[in-house]
Structure formats: structure tokens, C-alpha cells
XYZ file of C-alpha atoms in Angstrom:
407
model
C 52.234 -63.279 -7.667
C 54.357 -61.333 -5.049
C 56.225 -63.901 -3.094
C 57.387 -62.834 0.783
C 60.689 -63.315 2.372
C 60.559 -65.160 5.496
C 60.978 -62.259 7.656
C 58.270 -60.344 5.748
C 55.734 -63.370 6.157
C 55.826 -63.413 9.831
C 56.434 -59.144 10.320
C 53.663 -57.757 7.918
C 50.993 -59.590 8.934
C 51.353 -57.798 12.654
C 52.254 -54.615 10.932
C 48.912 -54.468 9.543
C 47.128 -55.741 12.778
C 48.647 -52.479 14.296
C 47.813 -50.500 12.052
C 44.066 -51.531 11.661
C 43.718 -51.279 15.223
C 45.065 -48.151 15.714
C 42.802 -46.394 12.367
C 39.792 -48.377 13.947
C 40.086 -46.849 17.408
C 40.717 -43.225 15.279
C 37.657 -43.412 13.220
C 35.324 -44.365 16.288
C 37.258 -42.065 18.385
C 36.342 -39.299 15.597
C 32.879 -40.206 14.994
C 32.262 -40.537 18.823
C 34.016 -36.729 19.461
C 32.460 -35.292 16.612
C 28.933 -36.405 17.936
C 29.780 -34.833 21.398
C 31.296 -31.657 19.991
C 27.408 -31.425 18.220
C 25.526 -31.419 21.288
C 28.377 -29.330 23.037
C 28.732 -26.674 20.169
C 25.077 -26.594 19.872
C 24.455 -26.266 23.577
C 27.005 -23.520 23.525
C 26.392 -21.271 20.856
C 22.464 -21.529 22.511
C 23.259 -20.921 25.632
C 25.267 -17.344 24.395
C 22.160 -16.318 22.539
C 20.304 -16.653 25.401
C 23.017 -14.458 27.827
C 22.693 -11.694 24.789
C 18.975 -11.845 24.848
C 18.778 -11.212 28.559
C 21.481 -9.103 28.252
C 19.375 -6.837 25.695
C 16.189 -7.529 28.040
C 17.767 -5.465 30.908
C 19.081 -3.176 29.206
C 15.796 -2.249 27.670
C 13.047 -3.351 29.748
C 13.113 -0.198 31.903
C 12.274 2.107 29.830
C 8.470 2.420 29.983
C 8.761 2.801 33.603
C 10.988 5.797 33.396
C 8.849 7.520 30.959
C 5.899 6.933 33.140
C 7.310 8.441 36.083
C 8.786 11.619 34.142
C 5.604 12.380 32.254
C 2.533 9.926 33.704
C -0.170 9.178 31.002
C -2.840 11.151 33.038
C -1.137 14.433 33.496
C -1.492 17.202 30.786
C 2.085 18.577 29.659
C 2.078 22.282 30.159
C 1.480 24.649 27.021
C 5.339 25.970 27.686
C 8.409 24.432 30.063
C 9.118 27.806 31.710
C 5.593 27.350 33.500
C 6.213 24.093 34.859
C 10.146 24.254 34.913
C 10.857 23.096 38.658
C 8.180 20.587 38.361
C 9.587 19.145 35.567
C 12.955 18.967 37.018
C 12.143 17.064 40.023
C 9.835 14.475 38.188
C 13.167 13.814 35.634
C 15.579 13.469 38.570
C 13.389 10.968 40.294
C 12.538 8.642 36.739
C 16.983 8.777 36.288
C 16.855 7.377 39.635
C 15.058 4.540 39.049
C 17.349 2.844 36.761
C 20.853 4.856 36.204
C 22.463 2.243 34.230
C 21.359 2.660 31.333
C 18.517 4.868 31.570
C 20.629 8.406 33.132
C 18.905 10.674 30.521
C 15.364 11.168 29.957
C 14.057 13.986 27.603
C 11.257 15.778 26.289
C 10.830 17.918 23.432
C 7.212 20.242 22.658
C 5.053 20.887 19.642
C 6.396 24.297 19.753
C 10.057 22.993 19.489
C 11.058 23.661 23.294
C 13.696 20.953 25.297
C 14.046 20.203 28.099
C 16.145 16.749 29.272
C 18.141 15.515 32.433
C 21.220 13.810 32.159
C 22.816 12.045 35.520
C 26.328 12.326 35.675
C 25.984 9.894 38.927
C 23.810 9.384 41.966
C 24.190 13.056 43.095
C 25.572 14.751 40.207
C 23.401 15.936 37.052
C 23.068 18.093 34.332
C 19.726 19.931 32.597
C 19.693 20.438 28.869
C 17.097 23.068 28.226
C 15.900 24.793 24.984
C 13.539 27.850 25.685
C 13.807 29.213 22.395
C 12.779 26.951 19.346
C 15.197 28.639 17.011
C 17.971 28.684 19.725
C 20.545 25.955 21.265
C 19.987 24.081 24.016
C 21.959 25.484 27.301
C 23.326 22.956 29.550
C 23.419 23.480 33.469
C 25.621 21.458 35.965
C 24.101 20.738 39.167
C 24.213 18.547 42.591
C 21.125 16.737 44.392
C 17.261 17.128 43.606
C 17.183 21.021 43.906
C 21.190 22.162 43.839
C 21.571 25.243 42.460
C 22.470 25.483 38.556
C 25.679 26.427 37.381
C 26.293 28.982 34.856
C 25.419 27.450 31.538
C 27.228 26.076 28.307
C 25.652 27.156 25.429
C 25.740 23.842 22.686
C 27.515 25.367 19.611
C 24.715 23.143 17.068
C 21.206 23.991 17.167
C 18.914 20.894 17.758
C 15.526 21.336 16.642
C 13.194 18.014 18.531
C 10.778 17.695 16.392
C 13.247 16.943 13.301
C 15.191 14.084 15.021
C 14.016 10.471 15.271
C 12.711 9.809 18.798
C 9.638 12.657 17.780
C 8.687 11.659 14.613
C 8.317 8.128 16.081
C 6.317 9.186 19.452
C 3.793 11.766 17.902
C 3.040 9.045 15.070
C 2.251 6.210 17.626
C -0.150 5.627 19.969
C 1.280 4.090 22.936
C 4.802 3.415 23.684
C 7.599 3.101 20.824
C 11.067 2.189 20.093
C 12.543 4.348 17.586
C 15.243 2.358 14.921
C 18.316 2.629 16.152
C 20.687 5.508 15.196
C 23.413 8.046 15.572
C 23.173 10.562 19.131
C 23.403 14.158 18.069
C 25.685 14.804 20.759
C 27.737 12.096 21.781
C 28.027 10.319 17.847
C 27.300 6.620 19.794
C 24.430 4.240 18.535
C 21.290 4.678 20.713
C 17.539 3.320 21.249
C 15.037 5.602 22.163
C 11.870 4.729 23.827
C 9.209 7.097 23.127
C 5.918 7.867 24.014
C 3.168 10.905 23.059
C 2.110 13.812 25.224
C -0.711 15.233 25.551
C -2.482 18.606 26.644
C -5.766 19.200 28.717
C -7.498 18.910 25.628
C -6.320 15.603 24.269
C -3.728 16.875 21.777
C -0.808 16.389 21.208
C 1.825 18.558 23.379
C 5.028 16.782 22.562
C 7.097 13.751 22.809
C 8.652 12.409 26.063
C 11.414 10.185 25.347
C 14.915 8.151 27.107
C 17.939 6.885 25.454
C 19.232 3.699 25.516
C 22.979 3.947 24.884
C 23.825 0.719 22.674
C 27.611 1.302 23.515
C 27.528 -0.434 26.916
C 25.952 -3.447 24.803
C 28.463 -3.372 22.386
C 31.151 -3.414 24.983
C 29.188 -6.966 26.427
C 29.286 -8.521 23.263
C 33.179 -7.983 22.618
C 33.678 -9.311 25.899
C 32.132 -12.882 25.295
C 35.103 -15.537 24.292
C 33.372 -18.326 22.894
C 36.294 -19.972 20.502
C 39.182 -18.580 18.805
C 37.565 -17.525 15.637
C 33.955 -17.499 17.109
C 31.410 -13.822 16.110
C 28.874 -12.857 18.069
C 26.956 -9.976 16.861
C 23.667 -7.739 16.948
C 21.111 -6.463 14.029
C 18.140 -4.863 12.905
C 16.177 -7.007 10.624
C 17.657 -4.892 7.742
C 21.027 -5.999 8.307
C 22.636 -2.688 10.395
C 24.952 -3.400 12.950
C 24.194 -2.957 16.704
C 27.188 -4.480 18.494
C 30.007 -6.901 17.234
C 32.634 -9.151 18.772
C 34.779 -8.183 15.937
C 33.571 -5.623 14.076
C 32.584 -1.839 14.524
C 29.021 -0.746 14.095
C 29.763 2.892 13.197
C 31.967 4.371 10.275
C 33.533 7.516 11.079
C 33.976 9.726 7.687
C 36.570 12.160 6.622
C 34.383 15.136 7.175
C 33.968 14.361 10.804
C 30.450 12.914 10.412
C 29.716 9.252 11.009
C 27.063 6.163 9.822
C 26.307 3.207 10.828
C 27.334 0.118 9.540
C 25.575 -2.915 7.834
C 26.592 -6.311 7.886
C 27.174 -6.776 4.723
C 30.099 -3.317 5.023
C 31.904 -5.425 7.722
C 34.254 -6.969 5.788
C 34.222 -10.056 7.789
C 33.462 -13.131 5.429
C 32.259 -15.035 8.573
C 29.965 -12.340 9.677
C 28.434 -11.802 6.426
C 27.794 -15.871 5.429
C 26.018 -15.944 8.777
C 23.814 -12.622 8.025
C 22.928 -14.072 4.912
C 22.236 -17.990 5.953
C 20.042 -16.579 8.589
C 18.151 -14.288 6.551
C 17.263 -16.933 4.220
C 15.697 -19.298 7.254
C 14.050 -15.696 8.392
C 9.873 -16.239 7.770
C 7.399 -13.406 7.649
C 6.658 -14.658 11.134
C 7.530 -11.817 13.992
C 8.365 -14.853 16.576
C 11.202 -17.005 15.802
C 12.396 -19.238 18.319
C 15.795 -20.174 19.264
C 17.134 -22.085 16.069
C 20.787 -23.439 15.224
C 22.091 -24.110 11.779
C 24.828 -25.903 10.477
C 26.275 -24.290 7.038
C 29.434 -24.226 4.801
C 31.140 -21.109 3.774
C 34.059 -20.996 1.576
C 34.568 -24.597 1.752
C 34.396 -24.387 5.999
C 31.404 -26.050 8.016
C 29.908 -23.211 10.712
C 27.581 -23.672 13.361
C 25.122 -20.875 14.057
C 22.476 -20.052 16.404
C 20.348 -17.187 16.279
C 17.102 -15.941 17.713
C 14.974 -12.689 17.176
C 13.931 -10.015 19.796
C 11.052 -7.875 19.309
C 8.311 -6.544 20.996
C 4.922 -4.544 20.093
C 6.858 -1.189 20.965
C 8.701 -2.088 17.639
C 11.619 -3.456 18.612
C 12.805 -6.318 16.061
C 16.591 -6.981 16.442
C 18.606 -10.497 15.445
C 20.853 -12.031 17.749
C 23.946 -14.085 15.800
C 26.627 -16.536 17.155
C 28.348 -18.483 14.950
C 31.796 -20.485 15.070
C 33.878 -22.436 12.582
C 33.192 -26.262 13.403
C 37.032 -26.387 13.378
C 37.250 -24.289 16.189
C 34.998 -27.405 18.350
C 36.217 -30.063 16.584
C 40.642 -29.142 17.438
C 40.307 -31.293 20.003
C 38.844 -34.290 18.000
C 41.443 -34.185 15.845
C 44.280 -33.698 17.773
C 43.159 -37.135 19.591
C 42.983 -38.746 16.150
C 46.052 -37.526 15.422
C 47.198 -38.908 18.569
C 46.193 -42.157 17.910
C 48.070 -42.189 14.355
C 50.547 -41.593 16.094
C 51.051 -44.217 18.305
C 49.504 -46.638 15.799
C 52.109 -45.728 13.740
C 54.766 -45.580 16.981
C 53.661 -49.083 17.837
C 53.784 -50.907 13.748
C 57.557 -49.367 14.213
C 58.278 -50.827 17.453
C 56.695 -54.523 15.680
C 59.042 -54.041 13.008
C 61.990 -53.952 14.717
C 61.305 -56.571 17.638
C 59.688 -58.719 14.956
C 63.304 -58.472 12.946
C 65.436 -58.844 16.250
C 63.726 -61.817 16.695
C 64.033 -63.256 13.652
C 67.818 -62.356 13.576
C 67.793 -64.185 16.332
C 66.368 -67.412 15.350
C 67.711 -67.134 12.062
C 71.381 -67.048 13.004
C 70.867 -70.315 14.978
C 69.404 -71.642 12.131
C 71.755 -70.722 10.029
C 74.477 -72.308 12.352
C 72.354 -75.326 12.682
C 72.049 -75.710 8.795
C 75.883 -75.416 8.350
C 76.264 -77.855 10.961
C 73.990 -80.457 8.858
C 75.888 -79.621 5.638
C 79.094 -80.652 7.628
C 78.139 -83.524 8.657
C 76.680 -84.860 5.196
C 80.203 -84.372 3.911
C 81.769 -86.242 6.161
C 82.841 -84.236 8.382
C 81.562 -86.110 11.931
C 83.786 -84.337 14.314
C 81.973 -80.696 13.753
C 81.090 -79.120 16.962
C 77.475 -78.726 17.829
C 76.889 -76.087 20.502
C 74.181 -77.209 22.563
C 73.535 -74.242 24.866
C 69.667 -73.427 23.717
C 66.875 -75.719 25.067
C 63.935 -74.701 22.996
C 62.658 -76.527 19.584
C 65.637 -75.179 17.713
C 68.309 -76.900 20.181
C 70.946 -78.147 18.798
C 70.718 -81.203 21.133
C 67.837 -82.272 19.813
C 69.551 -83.217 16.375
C 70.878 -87.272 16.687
C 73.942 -87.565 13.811
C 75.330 -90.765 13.345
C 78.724 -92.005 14.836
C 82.110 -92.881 13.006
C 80.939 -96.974 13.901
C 77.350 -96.833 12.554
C 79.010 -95.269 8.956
């Protein structure tokens, strides 16, 4: 059996009062913050979904509109552009106008292989892109306001045949209105959209394909810009797993020979990005609507909190917005205030320690004093001096020694 000094009987017991108190007030002050930083995380990471999602919504949602006004279902395209070339013109200037940011180029390519597209530059200033010749380029012709004369044109040095690129093969194999998959502009090597939509001729066949790009780099630049925690990802994807915009990734790969593909998830690099791709894709159902779920996961020994949600429409559209964040990131402040309160618990058991001691030094030395005193006396020696200066239970006064008579 361990047997306690004096001092340690009457110090320890407070030193571990402290110290319970102060891990007590830590663990509910932990359990308590890490409960918050659930609902908080949670209501975070769903609330940035939602700004993608209506992000994405406006920058797509215009698009059917546009191609109405450039080509509108009941009007037969003409058998060749040079026929109907001014027509054409003014009908494209006035669907850019409706929404120039993001839809400033709307295009149309014929069964033949003609082009013709607008591109606005800005409110006044635009450019055509026309392709007379199936088996030649496209010329492009600066110009300013609805019917300012065209500038000498730039002949493109590639030869861009429409009925070979995405954005066709899409419209003349649908019905109604369509969203191609996303891919790689021949022109301008950025990710784009395109909404596309059949054409037909006085007969009921098909003419060609109108069609307007979405450029997915003004998206891409929205999603770096949201700041959600230090190590937090935000990112967009086709159901397949490509990349459409990143926080901290790129979606494109540029190759050595000057040509460039996109990127899928799973090429990132990014072990946070990738864990997320594949703990969503394994809550994915066959189901086309999934609401707005979160997820709590571990990756590489590190708990993550997710949210995701899918947008898609009947025009094809199926994308997967991700955010995700280490729990860490939420809970810094937890434990900082944890570690806080170890501290002090720890500050204050110190502080016990050292009054408790002072105090006992204190007492003990009159003790001590008071002991000798007694021993003195025992052995004779009456005349000791007994300092009577305290007037508490350990007074000297209070001790009654017998005189030199009474012996």
C-alpha cells in the first residue's frame, strides 16, 4: 500500500479535482462543438451545392430561347445560306442579344456541309463565321451593329467540316432540343456545351442543325472562386467521371503535340477529389433524380463530409455537383477550445500545487517550531520562549505549560 506524505494527502486530492473538472468541461465542450460543426458543415457544404446548381441553371437555361429566335421551329431553313444570307444574319444578331453572357455565339451548319455562325465580340461589335464551300474553311468577317459593313475576311487555316463534329451528330439524331456531352471547341481548345436542335426544309426533312455554345470556362472560373475551408474541393462531372470545372484541379490536359483532352476524375491526382468521385458513385442509383444528399466518409484514415446533387434535364443533360471538406477543416476550432481548456486545467492543477505547498510550508514551519518548543519543555527546559504572535488554532498561546512551582 502506497502511503502519502502529509503534504501529498492534502495537495493531490485538489490536483485531481482540477484536473477532472477541467477534462469534464473538454469532453462536453467537444461533444457539444462537434454536434454544431455537423449541422454547420452540413448546412454549408448544402448550401454551396445549391449556389453551383443555380449557378449551372443560368448559365444554361437560355439556350432554347436563343435557338428559337435564330431558327424558329416553323420556318423552313433555306436549301443553301447564300439565298437567305442577310436574313440569316439579322435573326443571329438579334438571338446573341438576348443573352450575351454566355450565349454570344450561335451557329448553324447544313446537310450539304455549309456554316454559317455569329459570334459577339460585345453589344455592338461581332463577327460572322461563314463556310460557302463544304470542302473549304470557314472565312471570318469583323463587323459593327445589325447591318455594318463586313471587313475583309480571315480565312481559318483548319478546315471544319459540321456535320463531323459533335453538336450535329447530336441535333440530326434527336427530335427536339439536345445537349451534346461536353467537349473540346475546335477553335478556341476550352470545354463547351452545345445545345442543339434539328432543322428542317419545306418538306419536313432534315436541312441541318442549328446549334449555341455554352463556354464551360466562365463556370470553371466560379467554381475556383468559392472558399469554403482550407482544404475544401468543389468540383463538376459528367456521370462518367470527366471533369467540368474544379476548385483545384484542371479539366483539360494539354499534350506535347499541341492537342488537348479532357480530364477524368480519377487523372486528377487529387486523393480527396477522387475518394469523393468514388463514394458518390457508389450511393449513385439507376434513378435520373437524386436529391440533395450529404455523406460522411473516411479516406486514408481522415473523416470527409460531402454533399452532392445531380443536374439533368430531358435535353440530356446529366452532370454531378461535388463539395467535400476534411472534417478537420470544421472541427479546428473544436479542438483548439479543447486544447484550451487543457490548458488551463493543467495551468490551474499547477497554480494548486504550489499555493497548496506554500501553505503547507507555512503551517508546517509553525508546527515545527511549536513541536520543538514541546520537546523543550519536556526536558526541562521551562524558560524556552514561546512566540505568541498567531491567533488561529495553531497559536502558540493556546498551549498552557506548567510553571517552575507546580514541578
Amino acid at each position: 500500500m502506497i502511503r502519502l506524505s502529509f503534504r501529498q494527502s492534502l495537495t493531490l486530492p485538489y490536483v485531481i479535482l482540477v484536473l477532472g473538472v477541467a477534462a469534464l468541461i473538454g469532453w462536453l465542450s467537444y461533444g457539444a462543438g462537434s454536434q454544431a460543426v455537423n449541422t454547420v458543415a452540413n448546412h454549408l457544404l448544402r448550401e454551396t451545392v445549391g449556389r453551383i446548381s443555380q449557378a449551372v441553371d443560368r448559365h444554361l437555361v437560355s439556350s432554347k430561347a436563343v435557338l428559337d429566335v435564330a431558327f424558329p421551329p416553323e420556318l423552313a431553313a433555306p436549301e443553301r445560306i447564300e439565298t437567305h444570307f442577310d436574313q440569316l444574319r439579322t435573326r443571329f444578331w438579334i438571338a446573341t442579344s438576348l443573352y450575351t453572357d454566355p450565349n454570344n455565339y450561335v451557329y448553324y451548319g447544313s446537310r450539304q456541309g455549309q456554316f454559317f455562325g455569329l459570334w459577339r465580340h460585345s453589344r455592338h461589335d461581332a463577327e460572322l463565321r461563314v463556310k460557302l464551300d463544304p470542302a473549304g474553311p470557314r472565312s471570318f468577317y469583323r463587323f459593327t451593329g445589325i447591318d455594318g459593313p463586313l471587313s475583309t475576311p480571315i480565312v481559318e487555316a483548319r478546315v471544319l467540316d459540321p456535320r463531323e463534329r459533335p453538336w450535329y451528330k447530336v441535333g440530326e439524331t434527336h427530335p427536339g432540343y439536345a445537349w451534346t456531352p461536353v467537349y473540346i471547341d475546335f477553335s478556341s481548345q476550352e470545354l463547351v456545351a452545345t445545345s442543339a436542335r434539328p432543322v428542317f426544309d419545306a418538306q419536313g426533312n432534315l436541312a441541318g442543325v442549328v446549334a449555341s455554345d455554352i463556354s464551360l470556362h466562365q463556370l470553371n472560373d466560379f467554381v475556383h472562386t468559392l472558399k469554403i475551408s482550407e482544404h475544401s474541393l468543389a468540383f463538376i462531372m459528367e456521370i462518367d467521371g470527366k471533369l467540368i470545372a474544379s476548385s483545384r484541379t484542371e479539366n483539360i490536359k494539354r499534350l506535347a503535340d499541341g492537342r488537348s483532352e479532357r480530364l477524368s476524375v480519377r487523372d486528377s491526382e487529387d486523393a480527396l477529389q477522387i475518394a469523393a468521385f468514388e463514394r458518390v458513385r457508389r450511393d449513385l442509383t439507376g434513378s435520373m433524380t437524386t436529391p440533395l444528399q450529404t455523406l460522411h466518409f473516411e479516406a486514408a484514415g481522415e473523416a470527409i463530409q460531402l454533399a452532392y446533387s445531380r443536374f439533368n434535364d430531358t435535353a440530356g443533360l446529366d452532370w454531378i455537383i461535388v463539395v467535400a471538406t476534411p472534417r478537420a477543416d470544421f472541427m479546428q476550432g473544436v479542438t483548439q477550445n479543447v486544447q484550451r481548456t487543457a490548458m488551463i486545467g493543467g495551468v490551474a492543477a499547477l497554480l494548486v500545487v504550489m499555493i497548496g505547498l506554500s501553505i503547507l510550508h507555512w503551517v508546517s514551519r509553525d508546527l515545527n517550531k511549536l513541536a520543538t518548543a514541546a520537546r523543550e519543555v519536556g526536558q526541562g527546559r521551562l524558560d524556552s520562549p514561546l512566540p505568541d504572535h498567531r491567533q488561529d488554532a495553531v497559536s502558540y498561546t493556546h498551549l498552557t505549560l506548567p510553571t517552575n512551582r507546580e514541578v
